[in-house]
Structures are given as C-alpha cells and as structure tokens.
Amino acid sequence: MTQVLPRPGFGADAAFVVGHPNFQARVGAMLVGIPPFRLGEGSIANVLQVGTLDLCAAKQVYQHQIRMCMGGQAGGMAHLWKGYARPGRDATVWAAGTLKGDYQLRLTSRFGVIGGVGMVLPVVGPSFRAFDAHGSPTPMVFPGPAAAYLSLGTTFHW
C-alpha cells in the first residue's frame, strides 16, 4: 500500500467470499505494516489493522474470473513513536472506502492464483502530533487523499 503515509506499507489481506458467480460479497481483514518515517525530532512506525466488506460484480469464463468490488474498511492504526520526549497517541481510528479489481486463474478445481489492484479512500485516518523536550508540537501529518495497492495471492474453493 502506498501514498497514505510517506513510506509504502506491506502486509496481508485475507477474505472469505460468498455469493453467486456474477455477484459476490467479500468479508475480510487486512494487516499492513508501514516502516518508520521522520517526523520532527524522531520517527514513527505504523501498523494498519482493518476489517473489510465489499460487494463485487464478477464474470467467469472457463477457468478465469474478473471481478470489480466496492466497499469499505474500518479499524485502527497503531503507532510506534521513536525518539520523542512526549510521544503522541498509541492508536488512531481508521475508516475508508475501497475500490478494487482482481483477476483469478483456477489451476485446479480447488486452487487458483489471484492478482489485483485497488484504491483506498481514507475518510477517518491518522493525524500525528508529538512534543519535543521543550514542549513544542511537531507538525501534523494527515494521510494522502488516496492509497493504491497491489495484491498477489492464492485462492481455495469449497
């Protein structure tokens, strides 16, 4: 995931999909770690933990499926402050809208590979404020207007 904070994040996205071959609901969870970035006198690392819910339109042709999804995320972002006399809050609430598309190739009747691209539009996200040893506040940092992400994984069908 990139463009939300100054450094790109990496993580996992697991989901359970139910529905018809042409219309599906996707329920899942995402965990993304963002390496530390400089902010004032110190640095801050972050971990985004969210639940996701998407509604998807899909088209299946032979062993191939293309799917477009729209939905949302809700959860929180944990913060690890390093090098501050008075660090800011430990966590921030997170809520965002999502748009994504993916392509799936079934390798067997049960297993397949899936790749996708997506966009996350934060509605409620992190704002950072820490204080130095003299009590002066650090600058505020808000998430970018949108985040983009790439995904690659496997699928299992019952």
PDB file of C-alpha atoms in Angstrom:
ATOM      1  CA  MET A   1       0.000   0.000   0.000  1.00  0.00           C
ATOM      2  CA  THR A   2       1.385   3.405  -0.878  1.00  0.00           C
ATOM      3  CA  GLN A   3       0.555   7.132  -0.811  1.00  0.00           C
ATOM      4  CA  VAL A   4      -1.238   7.137   2.581  1.00  0.00           C
ATOM      5  CA  LEU A   5       1.951   7.876   4.540  1.00  0.00           C
ATOM      6  CA  PRO A   6       5.451   8.898   3.373  1.00  0.00           C
ATOM      7  CA  ARG A   7       6.635   5.255   3.152  1.00  0.00           C
ATOM      8  CA  PRO A   8       4.906   2.314   1.414  1.00  0.00           C
ATOM      9  CA  GLY A   9       3.442  -0.446   3.582  1.00  0.00           C
ATOM     10  CA  PHE A  10       3.435  -4.224   3.164  1.00  0.00           C
ATOM     11  CA  GLY A  11       1.154  -6.852   4.645  1.00  0.00           C
ATOM     12  CA  ALA A  12      -1.595  -9.429   4.252  1.00  0.00           C
ATOM     13  CA  ASP A  13      -5.216  -9.391   3.104  1.00  0.00           C
ATOM     14  CA  ALA A  14      -7.354 -12.476   3.834  1.00  0.00           C
ATOM     15  CA  ALA A  15     -11.014 -12.782   2.843  1.00  0.00           C
ATOM     16  CA  PHE A  16     -13.985 -15.092   2.620  1.00  0.00           C
ATOM     17  CA  VAL A  17     -16.217 -14.695  -0.456  1.00  0.00           C
ATOM     18  CA  VAL A  18     -19.836 -15.844  -0.720  1.00  0.00           C
ATOM     19  CA  GLY A  19     -22.468 -15.417  -3.399  1.00  0.00           C
ATOM     20  CA  HIS A  20     -23.330 -16.168  -6.985  1.00  0.00           C
ATOM     21  CA  PRO A  21     -20.657 -16.443  -9.695  1.00  0.00           C
ATOM     22  CA  ASN A  22     -21.723 -12.994 -11.004  1.00  0.00           C
ATOM     23  CA  PHE A  23     -22.442 -11.190  -7.703  1.00  0.00           C
ATOM     24  CA  GLN A  24     -20.414 -11.733  -4.532  1.00  0.00           C
ATOM     25  CA  ALA A  25     -19.841 -10.373  -1.032  1.00  0.00           C
ATOM     26  CA  ARG A  26     -16.258 -10.316   0.239  1.00  0.00           C
ATOM     27  CA  VAL A  27     -15.614 -10.159   4.018  1.00  0.00           C
ATOM     28  CA  GLY A  28     -12.044  -9.992   5.226  1.00  0.00           C
ATOM     29  CA  ALA A  29      -9.235  -8.451   7.227  1.00  0.00           C
ATOM     30  CA  MET A  30      -6.119  -6.545   6.235  1.00  0.00           C
ATOM     31  CA  LEU A  31      -2.896  -6.044   8.200  1.00  0.00           C
ATOM     32  CA  VAL A  32      -0.327  -3.597   6.781  1.00  0.00           C
ATOM     33  CA  GLY A  33       2.969  -2.520   8.364  1.00  0.00           C
ATOM     34  CA  ILE A  34       4.433   0.867   7.420  1.00  0.00           C
ATOM     35  CA  PRO A  35       8.184   1.335   8.097  1.00  0.00           C
ATOM     36  CA  PRO A  36       9.272   4.316  10.247  1.00  0.00           C
ATOM     37  CA  PHE A  37       9.405   7.787   8.705  1.00  0.00           C
ATOM     38  CA  ARG A  38      10.893  11.015  10.111  1.00  0.00           C
ATOM     39  CA  LEU A  39       8.589  13.469  11.827  1.00  0.00           C
ATOM     40  CA  GLY A  40      10.215  16.333  13.738  1.00  0.00           C
ATOM     41  CA  GLU A  41      12.891  15.095  16.167  1.00  0.00           C
ATOM     42  CA  GLY A  42      12.043  11.404  15.873  1.00  0.00           C
ATOM     43  CA  SER A  43      10.388   8.810  13.692  1.00  0.00           C
ATOM     44  CA  ILE A  44       7.139   6.885  13.728  1.00  0.00           C
ATOM     45  CA  ALA A  45       6.255   3.365  12.502  1.00  0.00           C
ATOM     46  CA  ASN A  46       2.652   2.271  11.935  1.00  0.00           C
ATOM     47  CA  VAL A  47       0.537  -0.869  11.660  1.00  0.00           C
ATOM     48  CA  LEU A  48      -2.878  -0.682   9.971  1.00  0.00           C
ATOM     49  CA  GLN A  49      -5.433  -3.320  11.065  1.00  0.00           C
ATOM     50  CA  VAL A  50      -8.838  -3.222   9.386  1.00  0.00           C
ATOM     51  CA  GLY A  51     -11.865  -5.321   8.624  1.00  0.00           C
ATOM     52  CA  THR A  52     -13.226  -5.092   5.073  1.00  0.00           C
ATOM     53  CA  LEU A  53     -16.610  -5.584   3.445  1.00  0.00           C
ATOM     54  CA  ASP A  54     -17.011  -5.399  -0.341  1.00  0.00           C
ATOM     55  CA  LEU A  55     -19.758  -6.074  -2.852  1.00  0.00           C
ATOM     56  CA  CYS A  56     -18.450  -7.415  -6.152  1.00  0.00           C
ATOM     57  CA  ALA A  57     -19.598  -7.940  -9.705  1.00  0.00           C
ATOM     58  CA  ALA A  58     -17.764 -10.825 -11.409  1.00  0.00           C
ATOM     59  CA  LYS A  59     -17.526 -12.527 -14.779  1.00  0.00           C
ATOM     60  CA  GLN A  60     -16.387 -16.148 -15.009  1.00  0.00           C
ATOM     61  CA  VAL A  61     -15.137 -17.591 -18.324  1.00  0.00           C
ATOM     62  CA  TYR A  62     -13.752 -21.128 -18.168  1.00  0.00           C
ATOM     63  CA  GLN A  63     -11.003 -21.052 -15.506  1.00  0.00           C
ATOM     64  CA  HIS A  64     -10.723 -17.239 -15.489  1.00  0.00           C
ATOM     65  CA  GLN A  65     -12.598 -14.712 -13.368  1.00  0.00           C
ATOM     66  CA  ILE A  66     -12.512 -10.926 -13.444  1.00  0.00           C
ATOM     67  CA  ARG A  67     -14.090  -9.132 -10.515  1.00  0.00           C
ATOM     68  CA  MET A  68     -14.742  -5.466  -9.624  1.00  0.00           C
ATOM     69  CA  CYS A  69     -15.505  -4.609  -5.985  1.00  0.00           C
ATOM     70  CA  MET A  70     -16.650  -1.594  -3.998  1.00  0.00           C
ATOM     71  CA  GLY A  71     -16.891  -1.377  -0.229  1.00  0.00           C
ATOM     72  CA  GLY A  72     -15.270  -0.122   2.919  1.00  0.00           C
ATOM     73  CA  GLN A  73     -12.752  -0.667   5.698  1.00  0.00           C
ATOM     74  CA  ALA A  74     -12.944   0.040   9.418  1.00  0.00           C
ATOM     75  CA  GLY A  75     -10.355  -0.494  12.120  1.00  0.00           C
ATOM     76  CA  GLY A  76      -7.357   1.285  13.522  1.00  0.00           C
ATOM     77  CA  MET A  77      -3.736   2.241  13.037  1.00  0.00           C
ATOM     78  CA  ALA A  78      -1.250   1.560  15.834  1.00  0.00           C
ATOM     79  CA  HIS A  79       1.713   3.961  16.160  1.00  0.00           C
ATOM     80  CA  LEU A  80       5.218   3.308  17.482  1.00  0.00           C
ATOM     81  CA  TRP A  81       6.966   6.583  18.333  1.00  0.00           C
ATOM     82  CA  LYS A  82      10.796   6.585  18.485  1.00  0.00           C
ATOM     83  CA  GLY A  83      12.971   9.418  19.777  1.00  0.00           C
ATOM     84  CA  TYR A  84      10.306  11.699  21.282  1.00  0.00           C
ATOM     85  CA  ALA A  85      10.295  13.133  24.795  1.00  0.00           C
ATOM     86  CA  ARG A  86       6.474  13.108  24.756  1.00  0.00           C
ATOM     87  CA  PRO A  87       5.075  10.792  22.061  1.00  0.00           C
ATOM     88  CA  GLY A  88       1.622  11.154  20.600  1.00  0.00           C
ATOM     89  CA  ARG A  89      -1.311   8.755  20.871  1.00  0.00           C
ATOM     90  CA  ASP A  90      -0.798   4.998  20.594  1.00  0.00           C
ATOM     91  CA  ALA A  91      -3.550   4.392  18.018  1.00  0.00           C
ATOM     92  CA  THR A  92      -5.909   6.165  15.621  1.00  0.00           C
ATOM     93  CA  VAL A  93      -9.313   5.131  14.299  1.00  0.00           C
ATOM     94  CA  TRP A  94      -9.418   4.271  10.564  1.00  0.00           C
ATOM     95  CA  ALA A  95     -12.351   4.260   8.128  1.00  0.00           C
ATOM     96  CA  ALA A  96     -12.088   4.258   4.343  1.00  0.00           C
ATOM     97  CA  GLY A  97     -13.955   3.489   1.144  1.00  0.00           C
ATOM     98  CA  THR A  98     -12.421   0.941  -1.232  1.00  0.00           C
ATOM     99  CA  LEU A  99     -12.454   0.210  -4.957  1.00  0.00           C
ATOM    100  CA  LYS A 100     -10.640  -2.828  -6.325  1.00  0.00           C
ATOM    101  CA  GLY A 101     -10.382  -5.157  -9.259  1.00  0.00           C
ATOM    102  CA  ASP A 102      -8.847  -8.600  -9.483  1.00  0.00           C
ATOM    103  CA  TYR A 103      -8.156 -11.429 -11.880  1.00  0.00           C
ATOM    104  CA  GLN A 104      -8.289 -15.062 -10.803  1.00  0.00           C
ATOM    105  CA  LEU A 105      -6.990 -18.137 -12.618  1.00  0.00           C
ATOM    106  CA  ARG A 106      -8.072 -21.548 -11.327  1.00  0.00           C
ATOM    107  CA  LEU A 107      -5.215 -24.021 -11.531  1.00  0.00           C
ATOM    108  CA  THR A 108      -7.294 -26.976 -10.266  1.00  0.00           C
ATOM    109  CA  SER A 109     -10.925 -27.393  -9.217  1.00  0.00           C
ATOM    110  CA  ARG A 110      -9.941 -26.195  -5.698  1.00  0.00           C
ATOM    111  CA  PHE A 111      -6.856 -23.940  -6.013  1.00  0.00           C
ATOM    112  CA  GLY A 112      -6.036 -20.843  -8.003  1.00  0.00           C
ATOM    113  CA  VAL A 113      -3.947 -17.684  -8.118  1.00  0.00           C
ATOM    114  CA  ILE A 114      -5.299 -14.160  -7.846  1.00  0.00           C
ATOM    115  CA  GLY A 115      -3.821 -10.737  -8.529  1.00  0.00           C
ATOM    116  CA  GLY A 116      -5.404  -7.359  -8.056  1.00  0.00           C
ATOM    117  CA  VAL A 117      -5.145  -3.600  -7.806  1.00  0.00           C
ATOM    118  CA  GLY A 118      -7.085  -1.346  -5.518  1.00  0.00           C
ATOM    119  CA  MET A 119      -7.663   2.125  -4.177  1.00  0.00           C
ATOM    120  CA  VAL A 120      -8.391   3.124  -0.584  1.00  0.00           C
ATOM    121  CA  LEU A 121     -10.030   6.491   0.104  1.00  0.00           C
ATOM    122  CA  PRO A 122      -9.497   7.399   3.803  1.00  0.00           C
ATOM    123  CA  VAL A 123     -12.432   9.160   5.462  1.00  0.00           C
ATOM    124  CA  VAL A 124     -11.096   8.981   9.035  1.00  0.00           C
ATOM    125  CA  GLY A 125      -7.378   8.427   9.345  1.00  0.00           C
ATOM    126  CA  PRO A 126      -4.284   9.178  11.371  1.00  0.00           C
ATOM    127  CA  SER A 127      -3.158  12.596  12.457  1.00  0.00           C
ATOM    128  CA  PHE A 128       0.166  12.723  14.250  1.00  0.00           C
ATOM    129  CA  ARG A 129       1.269  15.168  16.920  1.00  0.00           C
ATOM    130  CA  ALA A 130       4.162  14.686  19.305  1.00  0.00           C
ATOM    131  CA  PHE A 131       6.035  17.113  21.527  1.00  0.00           C
ATOM    132  CA  ASP A 132       9.776  17.698  21.804  1.00  0.00           C
ATOM    133  CA  ALA A 133      11.710  18.068  25.077  1.00  0.00           C
ATOM    134  CA  HIS A 134      10.793  21.799  25.197  1.00  0.00           C
ATOM    135  CA  GLY A 135       7.050  21.145  24.778  1.00  0.00           C
ATOM    136  CA  SER A 136       6.863  22.357  21.174  1.00  0.00           C
ATOM    137  CA  PRO A 137       4.477  20.326  18.987  1.00  0.00           C
ATOM    138  CA  THR A 138       5.683  18.518  15.885  1.00  0.00           C
ATOM    139  CA  PRO A 139       3.938  19.230  12.584  1.00  0.00           C
ATOM    140  CA  MET A 140       0.708  17.448  11.736  1.00  0.00           C
ATOM    141  CA  VAL A 141       0.728  14.722   9.078  1.00  0.00           C
ATOM    142  CA  PHE A 142      -2.520  13.573   7.502  1.00  0.00           C
ATOM    143  CA  PRO A 143      -2.971  10.601   5.193  1.00  0.00           C
ATOM    144  CA  GLY A 144      -2.824  11.244   1.477  1.00  0.00           C
ATOM    145  CA  PRO A 145      -6.099  11.692  -0.402  1.00  0.00           C
ATOM    146  CA  ALA A 146      -5.991   8.096  -1.678  1.00  0.00           C
ATOM    147  CA  ALA A 147      -3.853   4.999  -1.335  1.00  0.00           C
ATOM    148  CA  ALA A 148      -3.090   2.472  -4.043  1.00  0.00           C
ATOM    149  CA  TYR A 149      -2.194  -1.170  -3.525  1.00  0.00           C
ATOM    150  CA  LEU A 150      -1.208  -4.276  -5.443  1.00  0.00           C
ATOM    151  CA  SER A 151      -2.022  -7.790  -4.290  1.00  0.00           C
ATOM    152  CA  LEU A 152      -0.975 -11.276  -5.285  1.00  0.00           C
ATOM    153  CA  GLY A 153      -2.173 -14.451  -3.626  1.00  0.00           C
ATOM    154  CA  THR A 154      -3.868 -17.804  -3.773  1.00  0.00           C
ATOM    155  CA  THR A 155      -7.491 -18.956  -3.670  1.00  0.00           C
ATOM    156  CA  PHE A 156      -9.218 -22.030  -2.318  1.00  0.00           C
ATOM    157  CA  HIS A 157     -12.733 -23.143  -3.393  1.00  0.00           C
ATOM    158  CA  TRP A 158     -15.064 -25.445  -1.464  1.00  0.00           C
TER     159      TRP A 158
END
